[in-house]
Tab-separated table of C-alpha atoms in Angstrom:
chain	number	residue	atom	x	y	z
S	1	MET	CA	-3.578	65.349	58.419
S	2	PRO	CA	-5.310	61.948	58.066
S	3	ALA	CA	-3.201	59.020	56.985
S	4	PHE	CA	-4.240	57.339	53.769
S	5	ALA	CA	-3.757	53.593	53.501
S	6	THR	CA	-1.819	52.434	50.491
S	7	THR	CA	-1.928	49.036	48.862
S	8	PRO	CA	1.460	47.678	47.820
S	9	PRO	CA	1.700	46.334	44.263
S	10	PRO	CA	1.475	42.547	43.816
S	11	PRO	CA	4.865	40.868	44.334
S	12	LYS	CA	4.513	38.749	41.202
S	13	ARG	CA	4.064	40.067	37.662
S	14	LEU	CA	3.097	38.026	34.589
S	15	LEU	CA	3.943	39.856	31.358
S	16	VAL	CA	2.253	38.814	28.117
S	17	PHE	CA	4.224	40.098	25.126
S	18	ALA	CA	1.732	40.518	22.295
S	19	ARG	CA	0.888	42.407	19.119
S	20	LEU	CA	-2.330	43.996	18.025
S	21	PRO	CA	-4.017	41.734	15.464
S	22	GLU	CA	-3.177	43.465	12.169
S	23	ILE	CA	-3.030	41.899	8.742
S	24	GLY	CA	0.520	41.539	7.497
S	25	LYS	CA	1.951	42.275	10.953
S	26	VAL	CA	1.336	38.997	12.806
S	27	LYS	CA	2.295	35.391	12.089
S	28	THR	CA	4.299	36.488	9.044
S	29	ARG	CA	6.088	33.147	8.743
S	30	LEU	CA	2.768	31.319	8.776
S	31	ALA	CA	1.342	33.781	6.258
S	32	GLN	CA	3.955	32.717	3.717
S	33	SER	CA	2.172	29.384	3.319
S	34	ILE	CA	-1.487	30.001	4.266
S	35	GLY	CA	-1.894	33.677	3.344
S	36	GLU	CA	-2.188	36.842	5.393
S	37	ASP	CA	-5.949	36.644	5.972
S	38	LYS	CA	-5.785	33.162	7.468
S	39	ALA	CA	-2.638	33.998	9.444
S	40	LEU	CA	-4.458	36.954	11.008
S	41	ALA	CA	-7.418	34.738	11.906
S	42	VAL	CA	-5.038	32.231	13.512
S	43	TYR	CA	-3.330	34.923	15.568
S	44	GLU	CA	-6.640	36.369	16.768
S	45	ALA	CA	-7.764	32.888	17.847
S	46	MET	CA	-4.436	32.156	19.548
S	47	LEU	CA	-4.588	35.442	21.455
S	48	ARG	CA	-8.127	34.751	22.676
S	49	ASP	CA	-7.211	31.240	23.764
S	50	LEU	CA	-4.026	32.314	25.537
S	51	LEU	CA	-5.746	35.101	27.489
S	52	GLU	CA	-8.508	32.684	28.448
S	53	SER	CA	-6.018	29.990	29.462
S	54	ILE	CA	-3.921	32.180	31.765
S	55	GLY	CA	-6.986	33.451	33.596
S	56	ALA	CA	-7.370	36.434	35.872
S	57	PRO	CA	-4.958	38.269	38.183
S	58	THR	CA	-4.943	37.509	41.896
S	59	ALA	CA	-4.041	39.478	44.984
S	60	ASP	CA	-0.373	38.517	44.641
S	61	THR	CA	-0.053	38.184	40.849
S	62	GLU	CA	-0.627	41.001	38.360
S	63	ILE	CA	-1.158	40.146	34.687
S	64	GLU	CA	-0.095	42.806	32.213
S	65	VAL	CA	-0.238	42.789	28.405
S	66	VAL	CA	2.839	44.487	26.956
S	67	TRP	CA	1.984	45.370	23.369
S	68	ALA	CA	4.245	46.206	20.446
S	69	PRO	CA	3.921	49.807	19.211
S	70	THR	CA	1.878	50.348	16.046
S	71	PRO	CA	0.113	53.366	14.484
S	72	GLU	CA	-3.180	51.458	14.726
S	73	ALA	CA	-3.091	51.388	18.529
S	74	ASN	CA	-5.744	53.428	20.297
S	75	GLY	CA	-8.138	52.895	23.160
S	76	ALA	CA	-10.687	51.064	21.026
S	77	THR	CA	-8.288	48.711	19.237
S	78	LEU	CA	-6.434	47.885	22.451
S	79	ARG	CA	-9.641	47.118	24.345
S	80	ARG	CA	-10.944	45.010	21.472
S	81	ALA	CA	-7.768	42.930	21.414
S	82	PHE	CA	-6.863	42.700	25.101
S	83	GLY	CA	-10.024	43.503	27.033
S	84	ASP	CA	-9.739	45.400	30.291
S	85	ARG	CA	-6.369	43.971	31.325
S	86	PRO	CA	-3.583	46.344	32.403
S	87	LEU	CA	-1.590	47.431	29.361
S	88	ALA	CA	1.845	48.872	28.646
S	89	MET	CA	3.625	49.629	25.391
S	90	GLN	CA	6.891	47.889	24.588
S	91	THR	CA	9.875	50.236	24.339
S	92	GLY	CA	13.213	49.547	22.672
S	93	SER	CA	14.639	48.999	19.207
S	94	SER	CA	14.914	45.193	19.376
S	95	LEU	CA	13.083	42.351	21.082
S	96	GLY	CA	15.981	41.969	23.501
S	97	ASP	CA	15.841	45.672	24.382
S	98	ARG	CA	12.073	45.549	24.866
S	99	LEU	CA	12.250	42.526	27.150
S	100	ALA	CA	15.099	44.018	29.165
S	101	MET	CA	13.208	47.283	29.614
S	102	ALA	CA	9.993	45.519	30.644
S	103	PHE	CA	11.734	43.485	33.335
S	104	SER	CA	13.910	46.345	34.579
S	105	GLU	CA	11.065	48.845	34.934
S	106	ARG	CA	8.906	46.445	36.921
S	107	PHE	CA	11.690	45.264	39.187
S	108	PHE	CA	13.096	48.682	39.950
S	109	PHE	CA	10.027	50.945	39.800
S	110	ALA	CA	7.028	48.678	40.468
S	111	ARG	CA	9.062	46.776	43.081
S	112	ALA	CA	8.036	43.368	41.749
S	113	LEU	CA	9.814	40.451	43.395
S	114	LYS	CA	9.275	37.891	40.620
S	115	ILE	CA	8.535	38.364	36.929
S	116	VAL	CA	7.554	35.795	34.314
S	117	VAL	CA	7.176	36.646	30.624
S	118	ILE	CA	5.339	34.679	27.959
S	119	GLY	CA	4.265	35.249	24.369
S	120	VAL	CA	1.223	34.197	22.349
S	121	ASP	CA	2.789	31.335	20.375
S	122	ASP	CA	1.589	28.661	22.829
S	123	PRO	CA	-2.151	29.373	23.088
S	124	SER	CA	-2.918	26.460	25.421
S	125	LEU	CA	-0.262	27.346	27.993
S	126	PRO	CA	-2.001	26.556	31.303
S	127	ARG	CA	-2.101	28.884	34.283
S	128	GLU	CA	-1.005	25.969	36.462
S	129	LEU	CA	2.353	25.874	34.670
S	130	ILE	CA	2.804	29.628	35.067
S	131	ASP	CA	2.054	29.379	38.787
S	132	ARG	CA	4.575	26.544	38.996
S	133	ALA	CA	7.175	28.783	37.369
S	134	PHE	CA	6.596	31.447	40.009
S	135	SER	CA	6.885	28.827	42.761
S	136	LEU	CA	10.166	27.520	41.365
S	137	LEU	CA	11.620	31.019	41.733
S	138	ASP	CA	11.497	30.480	45.499
S	139	ALA	CA	14.340	27.979	45.113
S	140	CYS	CA	16.004	29.021	41.828
S	141	GLU	CA	17.106	32.363	40.470
S	142	TRP	CA	15.692	31.793	36.985
S	143	VAL	CA	13.058	29.592	35.369
S	144	ILE	CA	12.726	28.765	31.681
S	145	GLY	CA	10.267	26.830	29.534
S	146	PRO	CA	11.987	25.286	26.493
S	147	ALA	CA	10.183	25.168	23.153
S	148	THR	CA	10.709	22.404	20.617
S	149	ASP	CA	12.028	24.892	18.039
S	150	GLY	CA	15.043	25.847	20.161
S	151	GLY	CA	13.496	28.917	21.728
S	152	TYR	CA	11.541	29.277	24.932
S	153	TYR	CA	7.865	29.880	25.709
S	154	LEU	CA	8.470	31.283	29.210
S	155	LEU	CA	11.257	33.011	31.085
S	156	GLY	CA	11.207	34.182	34.669
S	157	ALA	CA	13.553	35.710	37.207
S	158	ARG	CA	13.501	37.049	40.729
S	159	ALA	CA	14.511	40.617	41.420
S	160	ALA	CA	17.756	39.977	43.285
S	161	SER	CA	19.257	37.910	40.460
S	162	PHE	CA	17.977	39.664	37.330
S	163	GLU	CA	20.536	40.702	34.716
S	164	SER	CA	19.249	42.562	31.657
S	165	ALA	CA	22.207	41.108	29.713
S	166	VAL	CA	20.226	37.852	29.522
S	167	PHE	CA	18.474	39.414	26.513
S	168	ALA	CA	21.564	40.944	24.865
S	169	GLY	CA	23.102	39.365	21.787
S	170	VAL	CA	20.480	36.606	21.558
S	171	PRO	CA	19.898	35.367	17.974
S	172	TRP	CA	16.122	35.806	18.118
S	173	GLY	CA	14.123	33.618	15.761
S	174	THR	CA	16.812	30.938	15.506
S	175	PRO	CA	17.196	27.479	17.086
S	176	SER	CA	19.976	28.881	19.313
S	177	VAL	CA	17.822	31.137	21.512
S	178	LEU	CA	17.423	28.648	24.358
S	179	GLU	CA	21.052	27.491	24.300
S	180	THR	CA	22.378	31.053	24.265
S	181	THR	CA	20.120	32.082	27.145
S	182	MET	CA	21.004	29.053	29.258
S	183	GLU	CA	24.730	29.634	28.692
S	184	LYS	CA	24.403	33.225	29.913
S	185	ILE	CA	22.551	32.247	33.087
S	186	ARG	CA	24.969	29.454	33.939
S	187	SER	CA	28.013	31.623	33.209
S	188	TRP	CA	26.844	33.924	36.033
S	189	GLY	CA	26.733	30.979	38.423
S	190	ASN	CA	22.957	31.294	38.737
S	191	THR	CA	20.536	28.440	39.228
S	192	VAL	CA	17.818	27.817	36.642
S	193	ALA	CA	14.743	25.593	36.804
S	194	VAL	CA	13.633	24.009	33.540
S	195	LEU	CA	9.953	23.432	32.817
S	196	PRO	CA	8.567	20.729	30.489
S	197	VAL	CA	9.210	21.199	26.775
S	198	ARG	CA	6.235	22.579	24.841
S	199	SER	CA	5.533	23.412	21.194
S	200	ASP	CA	5.002	26.872	19.731
S	201	ILE	CA	2.875	27.576	16.668
S	202	ASP	CA	5.012	29.444	14.155
S	203	ALA	CA	4.722	27.618	10.834
S	204	GLU	CA	2.061	25.648	8.954
S	205	ALA	CA	3.496	22.340	10.159
S	206	ASP	CA	3.041	23.509	13.759
S	207	LEU	CA	-0.552	24.504	13.055
S	208	ARG	CA	-1.367	21.171	11.423
S	209	ARG	CA	0.198	19.344	14.359
S	210	PHE	CA	-2.003	21.346	16.704
S	211	ALA	CA	-5.050	20.463	14.591
S	212	LYS	CA	-4.324	16.790	15.177
S	213	THR	CA	-3.021	16.776	18.747
S	214	GLY	CA	-3.874	20.125	20.366
S	215	GLU	CA	-6.278	20.905	23.157
S	216	ALA	CA	-9.958	20.293	22.526
S	217	GLY	CA	-12.148	23.366	22.362
S	218	GLY	CA	-11.070	26.960	22.129
S	219	ALA	CA	-11.133	29.544	19.374
S	220	LEU	CA	-8.199	28.086	17.461
S	221	ARG	CA	-9.664	24.586	17.469
S	222	SER	CA	-12.994	25.941	16.218
S	223	LEU	CA	-11.244	27.877	13.457
S	224	LEU	CA	-9.279	24.858	12.262
S	225	GLN	CA	-12.398	22.708	12.354
S	226	ALA	CA	-14.138	25.237	10.129
S	227	TRP	CA	-11.240	24.934	7.706
S	228	GLY	CA	-11.517	21.140	7.713
S	229	TRP	CA	-8.076	20.673	9.234
S	230	CYS	CA	-9.180	18.645	12.262
S	231	GLU	CA	-9.843	14.936	12.006
């Protein structure tokens, strides 16, 4: 029988944890001060900017959007939100469970060698910084990008050192997320590279800061200019 050539999967995997843009389901903290309609518009703009900023996959780096389950998800809504990028549904009862499952499946079944995960809260996160994170995993077992609110905007690990317990018992949504995660990694005797501190957009104060100091251009900038928030 003829032999069929197979192409091995890319050794690096970038996971984008995201939600479908649905009113009342995204940016709920922001919605408390600016309303659900505007919060939805902000999230849609942030998602577009983030996907544009991180760019396209390469021969050695797959980019996959891992979306939170919702009854509104179907082929049309997923394509409208995320384009033609590879997609997978998050599984697990908590954020920690969903992150642990996403990493574990891709390390042990897709045979990825390095995985980096990001969210949508930093819409101007540059691809250059993500590529740097992957490079740092050549020398360190973990890489983390601290956020000013005490969380992190990026976390990465290489296959040989990954422990799903890094996501267990983390007080998600509190200023202790980064500290708790760093303590876990260091308690295992693992090395961790720390990227520059960046700011997420979670509350109105974050959004107004972005309006004054954020990147020029982009969907979010255009939206805030239309609202008269930009100087």
